[in-house]
Coordinates of C-alpha atoms and ligand atoms in Angstrom, one line a residue:
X1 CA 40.3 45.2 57.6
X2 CA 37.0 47.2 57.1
X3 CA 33.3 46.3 57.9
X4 CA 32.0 46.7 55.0
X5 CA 34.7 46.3 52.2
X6 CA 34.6 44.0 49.5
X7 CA 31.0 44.1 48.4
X8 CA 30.0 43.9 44.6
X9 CA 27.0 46.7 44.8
X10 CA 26.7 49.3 42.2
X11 CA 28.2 52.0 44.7
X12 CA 31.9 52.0 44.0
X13 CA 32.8 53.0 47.8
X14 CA 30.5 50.1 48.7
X15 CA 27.5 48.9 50.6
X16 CA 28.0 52.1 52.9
X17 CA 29.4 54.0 50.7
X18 CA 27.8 57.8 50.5
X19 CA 25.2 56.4 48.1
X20 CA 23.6 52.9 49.9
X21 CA 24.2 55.4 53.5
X22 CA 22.1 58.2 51.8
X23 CA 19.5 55.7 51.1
X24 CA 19.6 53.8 54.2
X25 CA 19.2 56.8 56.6
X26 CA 17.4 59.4 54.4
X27 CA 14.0 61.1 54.6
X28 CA 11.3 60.2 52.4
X29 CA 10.1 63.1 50.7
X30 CA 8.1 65.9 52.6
X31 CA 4.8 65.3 50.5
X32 CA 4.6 61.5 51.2
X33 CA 5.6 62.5 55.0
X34 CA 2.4 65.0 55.1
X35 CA 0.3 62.4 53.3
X36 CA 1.3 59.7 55.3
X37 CA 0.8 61.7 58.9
X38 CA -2.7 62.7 57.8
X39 CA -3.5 59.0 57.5
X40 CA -1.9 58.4 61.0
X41 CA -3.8 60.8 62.6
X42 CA -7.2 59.7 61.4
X43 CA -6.2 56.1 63.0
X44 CA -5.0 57.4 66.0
X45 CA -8.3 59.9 66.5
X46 CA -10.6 56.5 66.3
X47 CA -8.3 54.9 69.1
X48 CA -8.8 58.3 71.1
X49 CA -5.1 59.3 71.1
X50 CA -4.7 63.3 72.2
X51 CA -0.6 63.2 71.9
X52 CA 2.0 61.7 70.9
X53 CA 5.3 60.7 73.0
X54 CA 8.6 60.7 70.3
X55 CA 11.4 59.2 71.9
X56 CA 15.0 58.6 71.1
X57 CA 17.8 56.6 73.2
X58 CA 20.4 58.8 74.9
X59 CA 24.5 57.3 74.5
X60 CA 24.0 56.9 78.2
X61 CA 20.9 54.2 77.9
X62 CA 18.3 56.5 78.9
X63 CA 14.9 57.2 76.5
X64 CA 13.9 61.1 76.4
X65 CA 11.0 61.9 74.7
X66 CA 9.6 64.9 73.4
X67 CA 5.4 64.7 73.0
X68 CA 3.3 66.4 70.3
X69 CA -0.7 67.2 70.8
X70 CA -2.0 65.0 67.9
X71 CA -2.6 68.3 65.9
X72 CA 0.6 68.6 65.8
X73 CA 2.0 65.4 64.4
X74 CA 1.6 66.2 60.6
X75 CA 4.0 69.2 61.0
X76 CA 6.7 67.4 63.4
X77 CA 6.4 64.5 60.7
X78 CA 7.1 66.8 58.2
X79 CA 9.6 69.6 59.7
X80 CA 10.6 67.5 62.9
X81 CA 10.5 68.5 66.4
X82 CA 13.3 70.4 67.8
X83 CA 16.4 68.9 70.2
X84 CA 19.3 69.9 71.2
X85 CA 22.9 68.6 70.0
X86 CA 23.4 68.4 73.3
X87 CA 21.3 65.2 74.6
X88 CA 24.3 63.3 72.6
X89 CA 26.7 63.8 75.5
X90 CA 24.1 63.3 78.6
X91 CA 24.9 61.0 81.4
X92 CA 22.4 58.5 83.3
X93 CA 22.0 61.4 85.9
X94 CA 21.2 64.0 83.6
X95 CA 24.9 65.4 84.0
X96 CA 26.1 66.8 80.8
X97 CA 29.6 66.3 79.6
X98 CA 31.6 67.4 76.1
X99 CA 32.7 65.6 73.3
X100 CA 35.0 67.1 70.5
X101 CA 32.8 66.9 67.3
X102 CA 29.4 66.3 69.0
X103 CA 26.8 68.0 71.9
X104 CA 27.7 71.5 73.1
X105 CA 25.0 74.1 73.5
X106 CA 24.5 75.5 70.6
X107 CA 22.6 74.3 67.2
X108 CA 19.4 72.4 66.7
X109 CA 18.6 68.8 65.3
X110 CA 15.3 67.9 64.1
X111 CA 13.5 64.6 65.9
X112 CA 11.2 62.8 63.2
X113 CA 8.8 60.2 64.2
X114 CA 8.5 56.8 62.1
X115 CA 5.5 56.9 61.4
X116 CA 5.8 53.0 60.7
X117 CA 6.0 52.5 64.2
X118 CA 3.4 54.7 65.7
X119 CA 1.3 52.5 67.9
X120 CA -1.4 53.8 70.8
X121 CA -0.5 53.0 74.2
X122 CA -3.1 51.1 76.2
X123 CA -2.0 51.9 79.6
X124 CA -1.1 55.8 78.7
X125 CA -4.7 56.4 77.5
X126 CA -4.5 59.4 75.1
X127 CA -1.2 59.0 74.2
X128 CA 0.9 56.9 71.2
X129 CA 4.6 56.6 70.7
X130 CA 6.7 56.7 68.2
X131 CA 10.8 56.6 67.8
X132 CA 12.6 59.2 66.5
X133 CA 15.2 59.5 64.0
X134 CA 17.7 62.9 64.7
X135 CA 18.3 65.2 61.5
X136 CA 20.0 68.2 61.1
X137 CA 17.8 71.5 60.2
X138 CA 19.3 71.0 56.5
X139 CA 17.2 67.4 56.7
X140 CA 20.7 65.1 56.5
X141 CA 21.2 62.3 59.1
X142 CA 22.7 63.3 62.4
X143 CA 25.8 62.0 62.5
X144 CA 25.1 60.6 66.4
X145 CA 21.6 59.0 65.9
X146 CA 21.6 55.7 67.0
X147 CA 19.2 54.6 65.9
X148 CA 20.1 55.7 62.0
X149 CA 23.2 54.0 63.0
X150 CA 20.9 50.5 63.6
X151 CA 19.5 51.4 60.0
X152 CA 22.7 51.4 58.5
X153 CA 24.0 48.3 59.9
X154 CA 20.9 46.6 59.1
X155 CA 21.4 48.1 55.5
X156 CA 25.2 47.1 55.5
X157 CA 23.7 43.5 55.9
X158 CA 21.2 43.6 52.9
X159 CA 23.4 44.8 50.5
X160 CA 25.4 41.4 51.3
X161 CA 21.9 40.2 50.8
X162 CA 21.8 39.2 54.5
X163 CA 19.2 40.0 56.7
X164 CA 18.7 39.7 60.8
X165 CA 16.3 38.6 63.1
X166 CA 16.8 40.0 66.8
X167 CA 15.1 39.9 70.0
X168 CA 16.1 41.7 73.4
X169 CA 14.6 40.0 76.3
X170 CA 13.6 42.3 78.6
X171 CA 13.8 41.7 82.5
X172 CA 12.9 43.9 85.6
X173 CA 12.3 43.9 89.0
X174 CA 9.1 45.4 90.4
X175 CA 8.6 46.8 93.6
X176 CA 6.6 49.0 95.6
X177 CA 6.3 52.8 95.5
X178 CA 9.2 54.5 97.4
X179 CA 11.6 57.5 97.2
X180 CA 14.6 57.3 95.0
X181 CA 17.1 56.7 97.7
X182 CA 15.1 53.9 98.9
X183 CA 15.5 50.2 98.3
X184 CA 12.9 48.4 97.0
X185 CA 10.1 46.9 98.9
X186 CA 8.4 43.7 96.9
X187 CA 5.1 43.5 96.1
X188 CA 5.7 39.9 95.8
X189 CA 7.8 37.1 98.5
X190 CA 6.8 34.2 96.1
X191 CA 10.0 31.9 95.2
X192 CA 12.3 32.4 92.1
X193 CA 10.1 31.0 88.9
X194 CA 7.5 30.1 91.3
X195 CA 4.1 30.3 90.5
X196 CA 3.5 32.0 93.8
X197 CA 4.9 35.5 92.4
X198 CA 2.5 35.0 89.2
X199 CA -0.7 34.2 91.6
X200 CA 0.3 37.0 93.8
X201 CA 0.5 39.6 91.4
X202 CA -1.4 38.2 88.4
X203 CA -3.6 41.2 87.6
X204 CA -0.6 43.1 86.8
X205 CA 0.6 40.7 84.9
X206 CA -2.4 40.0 82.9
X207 CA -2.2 44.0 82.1
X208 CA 1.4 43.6 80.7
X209 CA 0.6 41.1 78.5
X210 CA -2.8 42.4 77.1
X211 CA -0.9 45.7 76.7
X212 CA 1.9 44.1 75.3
X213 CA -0.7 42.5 72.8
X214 CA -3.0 45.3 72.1
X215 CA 0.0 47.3 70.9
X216 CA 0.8 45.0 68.5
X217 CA 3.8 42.8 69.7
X218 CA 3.5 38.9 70.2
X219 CA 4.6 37.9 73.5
X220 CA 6.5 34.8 73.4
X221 CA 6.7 34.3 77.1
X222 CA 6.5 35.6 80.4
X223 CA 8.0 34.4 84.2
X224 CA 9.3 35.2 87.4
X225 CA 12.5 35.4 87.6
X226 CA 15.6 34.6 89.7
X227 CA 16.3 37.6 92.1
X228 CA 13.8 38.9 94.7
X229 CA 10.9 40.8 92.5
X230 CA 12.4 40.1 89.7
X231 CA 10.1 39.2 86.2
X232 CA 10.9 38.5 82.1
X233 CA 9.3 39.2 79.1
X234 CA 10.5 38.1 75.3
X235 CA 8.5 38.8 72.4
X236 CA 9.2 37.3 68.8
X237 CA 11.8 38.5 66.8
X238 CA 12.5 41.0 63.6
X239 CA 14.7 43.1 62.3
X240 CA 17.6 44.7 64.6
X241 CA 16.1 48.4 64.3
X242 CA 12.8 46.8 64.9
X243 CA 13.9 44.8 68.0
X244 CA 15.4 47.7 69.4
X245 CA 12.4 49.7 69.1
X246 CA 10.2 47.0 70.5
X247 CA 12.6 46.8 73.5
X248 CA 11.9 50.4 74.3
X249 CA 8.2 50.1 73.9
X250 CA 8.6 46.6 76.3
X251 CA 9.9 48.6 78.6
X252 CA 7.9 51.8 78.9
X253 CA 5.0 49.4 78.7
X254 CA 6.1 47.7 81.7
X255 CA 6.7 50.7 83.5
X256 CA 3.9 52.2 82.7
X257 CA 1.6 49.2 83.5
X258 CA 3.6 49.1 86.9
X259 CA 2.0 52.9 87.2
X260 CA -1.3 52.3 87.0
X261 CA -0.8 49.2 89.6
X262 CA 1.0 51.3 92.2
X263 CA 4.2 49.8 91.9
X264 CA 7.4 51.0 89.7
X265 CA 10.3 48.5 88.4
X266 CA 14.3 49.0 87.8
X267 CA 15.8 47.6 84.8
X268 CA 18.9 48.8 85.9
X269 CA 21.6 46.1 85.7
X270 CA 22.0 45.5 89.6
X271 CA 19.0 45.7 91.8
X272 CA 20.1 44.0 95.1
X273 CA 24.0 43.4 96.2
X274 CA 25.7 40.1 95.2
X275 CA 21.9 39.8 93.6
X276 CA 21.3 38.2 90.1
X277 CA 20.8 41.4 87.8
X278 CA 18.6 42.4 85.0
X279 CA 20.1 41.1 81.9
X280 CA 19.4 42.8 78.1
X281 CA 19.9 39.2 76.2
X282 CA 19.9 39.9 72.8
X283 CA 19.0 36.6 70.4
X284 CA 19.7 37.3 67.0
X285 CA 20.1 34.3 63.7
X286 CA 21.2 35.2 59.8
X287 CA 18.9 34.3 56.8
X288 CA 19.8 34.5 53.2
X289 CA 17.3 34.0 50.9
X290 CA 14.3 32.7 54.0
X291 CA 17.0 30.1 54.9
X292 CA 18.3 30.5 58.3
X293 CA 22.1 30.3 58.3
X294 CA 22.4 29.1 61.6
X295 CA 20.8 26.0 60.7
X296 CA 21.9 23.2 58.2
X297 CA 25.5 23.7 57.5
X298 CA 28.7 21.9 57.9
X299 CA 30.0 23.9 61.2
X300 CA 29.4 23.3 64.7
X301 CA 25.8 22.4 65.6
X302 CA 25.1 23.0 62.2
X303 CA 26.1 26.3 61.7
X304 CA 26.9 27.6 58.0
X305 CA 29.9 29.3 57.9
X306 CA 28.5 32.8 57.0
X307 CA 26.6 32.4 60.5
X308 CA 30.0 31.0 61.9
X309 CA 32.0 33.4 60.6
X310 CA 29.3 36.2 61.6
X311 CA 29.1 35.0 65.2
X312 CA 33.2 34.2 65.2
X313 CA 33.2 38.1 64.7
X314 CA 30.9 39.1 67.6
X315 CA 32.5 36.8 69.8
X316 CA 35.9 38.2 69.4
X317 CA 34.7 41.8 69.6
X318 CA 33.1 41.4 72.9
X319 CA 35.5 43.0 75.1
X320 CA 34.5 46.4 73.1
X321 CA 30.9 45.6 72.5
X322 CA 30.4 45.6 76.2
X323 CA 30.6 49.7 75.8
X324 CA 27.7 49.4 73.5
X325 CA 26.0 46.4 75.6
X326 CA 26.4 47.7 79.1
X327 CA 26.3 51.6 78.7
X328 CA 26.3 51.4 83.0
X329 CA 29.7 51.3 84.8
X330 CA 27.0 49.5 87.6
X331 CA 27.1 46.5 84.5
X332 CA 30.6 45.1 85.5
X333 CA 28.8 44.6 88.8
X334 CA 26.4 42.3 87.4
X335 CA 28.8 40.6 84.7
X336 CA 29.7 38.2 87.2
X337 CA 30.4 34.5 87.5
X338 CA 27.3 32.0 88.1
X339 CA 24.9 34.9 87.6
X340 CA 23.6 33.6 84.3
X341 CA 25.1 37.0 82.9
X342 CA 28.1 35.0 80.8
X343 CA 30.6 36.8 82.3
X344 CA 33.3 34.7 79.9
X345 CA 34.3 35.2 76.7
X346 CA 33.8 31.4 75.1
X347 CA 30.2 30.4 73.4
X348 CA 28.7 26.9 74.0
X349 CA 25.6 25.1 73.2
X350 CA 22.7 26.2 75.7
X351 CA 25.6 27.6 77.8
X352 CA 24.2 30.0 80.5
X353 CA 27.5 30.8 81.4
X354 CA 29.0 31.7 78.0
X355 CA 28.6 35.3 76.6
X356 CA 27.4 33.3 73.6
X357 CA 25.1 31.0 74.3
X358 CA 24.0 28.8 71.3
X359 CA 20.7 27.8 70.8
X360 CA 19.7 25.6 67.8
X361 CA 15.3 24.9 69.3
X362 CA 14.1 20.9 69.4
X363 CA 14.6 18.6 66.9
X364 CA 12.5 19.9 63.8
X365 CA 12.0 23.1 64.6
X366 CA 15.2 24.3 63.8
X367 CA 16.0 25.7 60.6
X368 CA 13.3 28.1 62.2
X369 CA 14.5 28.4 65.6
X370 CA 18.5 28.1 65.2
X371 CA 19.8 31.2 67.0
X372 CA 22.6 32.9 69.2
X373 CA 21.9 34.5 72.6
X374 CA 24.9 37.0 73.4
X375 CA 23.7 37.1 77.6
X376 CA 26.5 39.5 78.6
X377 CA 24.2 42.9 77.9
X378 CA 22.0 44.0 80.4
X379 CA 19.4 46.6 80.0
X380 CA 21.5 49.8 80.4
X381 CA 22.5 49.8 77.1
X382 CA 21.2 52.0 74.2
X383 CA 19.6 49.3 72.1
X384 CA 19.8 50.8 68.7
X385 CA 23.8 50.9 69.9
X386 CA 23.8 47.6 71.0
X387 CA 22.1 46.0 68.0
X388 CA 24.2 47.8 65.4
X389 CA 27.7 47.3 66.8
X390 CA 26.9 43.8 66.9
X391 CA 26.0 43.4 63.5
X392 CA 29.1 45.7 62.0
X393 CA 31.2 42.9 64.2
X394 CA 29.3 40.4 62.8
X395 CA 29.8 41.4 59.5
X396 CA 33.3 42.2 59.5
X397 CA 33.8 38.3 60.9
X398 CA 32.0 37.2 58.5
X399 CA 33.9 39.1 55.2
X400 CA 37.2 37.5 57.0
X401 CA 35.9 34.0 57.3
X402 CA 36.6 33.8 61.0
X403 CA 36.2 30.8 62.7
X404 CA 34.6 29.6 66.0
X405 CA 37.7 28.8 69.0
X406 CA 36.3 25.6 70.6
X407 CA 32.9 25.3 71.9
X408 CA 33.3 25.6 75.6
X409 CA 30.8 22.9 77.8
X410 CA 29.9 23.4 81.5
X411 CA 31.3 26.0 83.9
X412 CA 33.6 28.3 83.0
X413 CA 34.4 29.4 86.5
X414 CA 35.0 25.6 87.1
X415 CA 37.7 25.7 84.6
X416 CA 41.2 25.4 85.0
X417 CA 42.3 29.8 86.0
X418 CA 42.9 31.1 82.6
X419 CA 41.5 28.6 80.1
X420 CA 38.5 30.7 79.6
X421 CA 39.6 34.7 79.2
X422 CA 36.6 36.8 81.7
X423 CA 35.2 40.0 80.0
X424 CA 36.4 42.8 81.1
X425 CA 35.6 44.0 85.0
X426 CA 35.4 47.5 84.8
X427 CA 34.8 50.2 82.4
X428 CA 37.8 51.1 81.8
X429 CA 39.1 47.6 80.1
X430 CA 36.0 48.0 78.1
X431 CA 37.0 51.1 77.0
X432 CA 40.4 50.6 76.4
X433 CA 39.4 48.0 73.8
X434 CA 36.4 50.3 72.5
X435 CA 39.3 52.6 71.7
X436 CA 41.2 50.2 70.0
X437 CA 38.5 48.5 67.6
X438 CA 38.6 50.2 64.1
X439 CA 35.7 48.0 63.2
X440 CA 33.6 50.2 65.6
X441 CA 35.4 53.1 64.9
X442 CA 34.1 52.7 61.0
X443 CA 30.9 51.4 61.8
X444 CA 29.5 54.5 64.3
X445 CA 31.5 57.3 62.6
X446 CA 33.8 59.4 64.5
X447 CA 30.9 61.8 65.4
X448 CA 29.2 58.9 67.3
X449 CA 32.4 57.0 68.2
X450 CA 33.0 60.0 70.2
X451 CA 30.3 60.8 72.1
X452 CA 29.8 57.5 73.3
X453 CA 33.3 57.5 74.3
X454 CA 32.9 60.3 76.6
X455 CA 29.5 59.2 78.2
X456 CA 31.4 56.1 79.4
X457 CA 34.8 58.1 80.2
X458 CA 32.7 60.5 82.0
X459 CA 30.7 58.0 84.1
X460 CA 33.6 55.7 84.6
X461 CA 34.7 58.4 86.7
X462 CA 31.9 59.4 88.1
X463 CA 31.5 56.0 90.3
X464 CA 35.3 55.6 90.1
X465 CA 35.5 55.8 93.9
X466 CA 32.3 54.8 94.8
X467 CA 31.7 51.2 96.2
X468 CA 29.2 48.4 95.1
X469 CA 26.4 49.4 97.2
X470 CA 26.5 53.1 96.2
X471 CA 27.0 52.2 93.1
X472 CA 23.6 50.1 92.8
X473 CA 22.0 52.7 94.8
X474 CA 22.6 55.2 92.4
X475 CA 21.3 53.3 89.2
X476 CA 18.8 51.5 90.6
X477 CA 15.6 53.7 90.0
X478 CA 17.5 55.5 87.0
X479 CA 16.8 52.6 84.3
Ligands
LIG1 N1 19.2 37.7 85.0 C1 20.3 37.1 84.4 C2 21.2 38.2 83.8 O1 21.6 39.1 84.5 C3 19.9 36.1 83.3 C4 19.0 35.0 83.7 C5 18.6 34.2 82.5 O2 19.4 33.3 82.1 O3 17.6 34.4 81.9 O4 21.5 38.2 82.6
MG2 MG1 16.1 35.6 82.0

């Protein structure tokens, strides 16, 4: 069964047929580009900005950037900035593997800033950001951009005339300056959600948020949080390509706010054996017309059964969107019983130990509130990946009129062995399903489908034979 069969737009092959694609993912024109850069740039002179950092999300998890002077932005908004095919088939550790359609050394794609999204960035004075979208030379989409794969999704949903609102909570530890192969040393002993850790380091948290604020996001809260350093952020939601692109600016934010106080942070999934890790929750609720779907109907908890059948979908396809969700092989190490990371494939009603963790808000609030949590991604993953696969699964749930399995209440550890199926451990079960999933396979591409494939093959084996503790050593200052 496709993704995104069965839809009555005016494309014949559909809501991502050639036509709706071409529109989702294509350039504006070059004139509108120019005029809208020069506009840009007289903003960004008044706010002092000298340069500007464009970034895109590697398959691996990990932003690169390429950085314009300000005099420059006009042209790379017009003509792009140049990158190589090969960033598609990068590893965390800057290793380079090969994938059959996709990377290589040879050829040139062309990185083009949204200029919808450029903001300043209050603790890099001088410099703004902006994410990138990857086209060819010719000006098509890159077959392996992620984050034109996020646009199409989130155009796969409004031609069904659906639309998302996402969130991915961001969490990190911070810790003092140190070498890479060092552990970290905490700025901060104070107790899990105690107040001690905000007191103790509440300048720099004061800087996060008023950065956080000054670039234009609204924090929703901030706390310590479980493990030893360890802190979250979450900001209000919008659209999936949106929450993804706030969830890289979140981050670099927080590192570079962690800079300028002399102390650097790991979002890498596993910080501190056995430890709880940093997760990469990402909330997302269907609306249809400014009515939330997850709020009002005849299903469980008063779900409608587009937003049933939508989340029936994503629940299913777990096993496989863990490739997307936890691009890390040091992930599984984290996606552990009573960790909070819902380690189980089941969903429940505030559930912090389900995958899916339903949240429907207090009485009143709801039809604005209603939302699903899926807890099992951590903050290794590509979010533009992460975000899209889950809508294509949600979708394709959705067209077949899936149905939640029972809710599942209380532990599922505590359950009787076997009632509740685990996710998968490793990689390579992950994989194996990733393979298997024409959903995903339709949704990415083959191009993209591809490369991804071989990031994870290629780091599977990398920490194949390496135990937990090298393992978390080796990630922990990479993310
Ligand atoms: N840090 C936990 C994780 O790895 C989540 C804690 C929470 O529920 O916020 O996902
Ligand atoms: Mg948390």
């Amino acid at each position: 069964m496709s993704t995104v069969a069965a839809s009555p737009a005016a494309d014949p092959a559909g809501p991502l047929g050639p036509a709706a694609l071409a529109a989702a993912v294509a350039l504006p024109p070059r004139a509108e580009r120019a005029e809208r850069a020069e506009h840009a740039v007289d903003r960004l002179r008044t706010a002092a900005v000298e340069a500007v950092a464009v970034t895109w999300v590697d398959n691996a998890g990990i932003t690169r950037v390429k950085a314009v002077p300000l005099g420059g932005l006009a042209h790379a908004a017009q003509w792009g900035v140049g990158t190589a095919p090969c960033f598609d088939v990068f590893l965390a550790d800057d290793a380079i593997t090969t994938s059959p359609l996709i990377g290589g050394p040879t050829g040139d794609l062309r990185l083009y800033p949204d200029l919808d999204r450029i903001v300043p960035l209050t603790a890099q004075p001088g410099w703004a950001w902006a994410p990138g979208d990857r086209h060819t030379q010719a000006g098509a989409p890159h077959p392996g951009c992620q984050r034109l794969f996020a646009r199409r999704m989130e155009a796969a949903a409004a031609a069904r005339g659906l639309s998302l609102k996402a969130g991915i909570e961001v969490e990190w530890v911070v810790a003092l300056a140190g070498a890479p192969h060092e552990p970290p040393q905490y700025p901060t002993h104070g107790p899990a959600y105690g107040m001690q850790r905000l007191t103790d380091l509440s300048d720099y948290l004061r800087d996060v948020l008023r950065a956080l604020g000054e670039q234009g996001l609204t924090v929703l809260q901030i706390h310590p949080e479980y493990s030893p350093g360890q802190f979250e952020v979450s900001v209000a939601p919008e659209g999936p390509v949106g929450a993804a692109d706030t969830s890289v600016l979140v981050r670099h934010t927080v590192r570079a706010v962690s800079a300028r106080h002399g102390l650097r942070v790991s979002f890498a999934p596993v910080v501190e054996p056995d430890g709880v890790g940093n997760g990469g929750h990402l909330h997302l609720s269907l609306w249809r017309d400014g009515r939330n779907l997850g709020h009002g109907g005849s299903g469980p908890h008063g779900l409608t059964a587009e937003a049933e059948g939508f989340l029936a979908g994503v629940l299913q396809a777990l096993p496989e969107l863990l490739v997307l969700g936890c691009s890390s092989p040091a992930g599984y190490l984290r996606l552990v019983p009573q960790h909070w990371a819902g380690a189980y494939q089941c969903w429940g009603l505030e559930n912090r130990e389900a995958a899916m963790r339903l949240v429907t808000g207090s009485t009143g609030e709801r039809a604005a509130t209603a939302n699903a949590e899926v807890k099992c991604f951590d903050a290794s993953a590509n979010p533009y990946l992460a975000v899209g696969a889950v809508v294509a699964a949600g979708l394709s749930g959705l067209e077949q009129r899936r149905a939640l399995p029972p809710e599942f209440t209380g532990d599922p550890a505590a359950a009787e062995p076997g009632t509740v199926p685990r996710l998968p451990q490793g990689p390579a079960e992950a994989i194996a399903a990733y393979e298997r999933s024409a959903v995903l396979r339709e949704a990415l591409g083959e191009p993209l489908h591809q490369a991804v494939l071989a990031v994870r093959r290629a780091e599977a084996e990398q920490y194949a034979a390496l135990g937990p503790e090298e393992t978390i050593a080796a990630t922990r200052w990479r993310y």
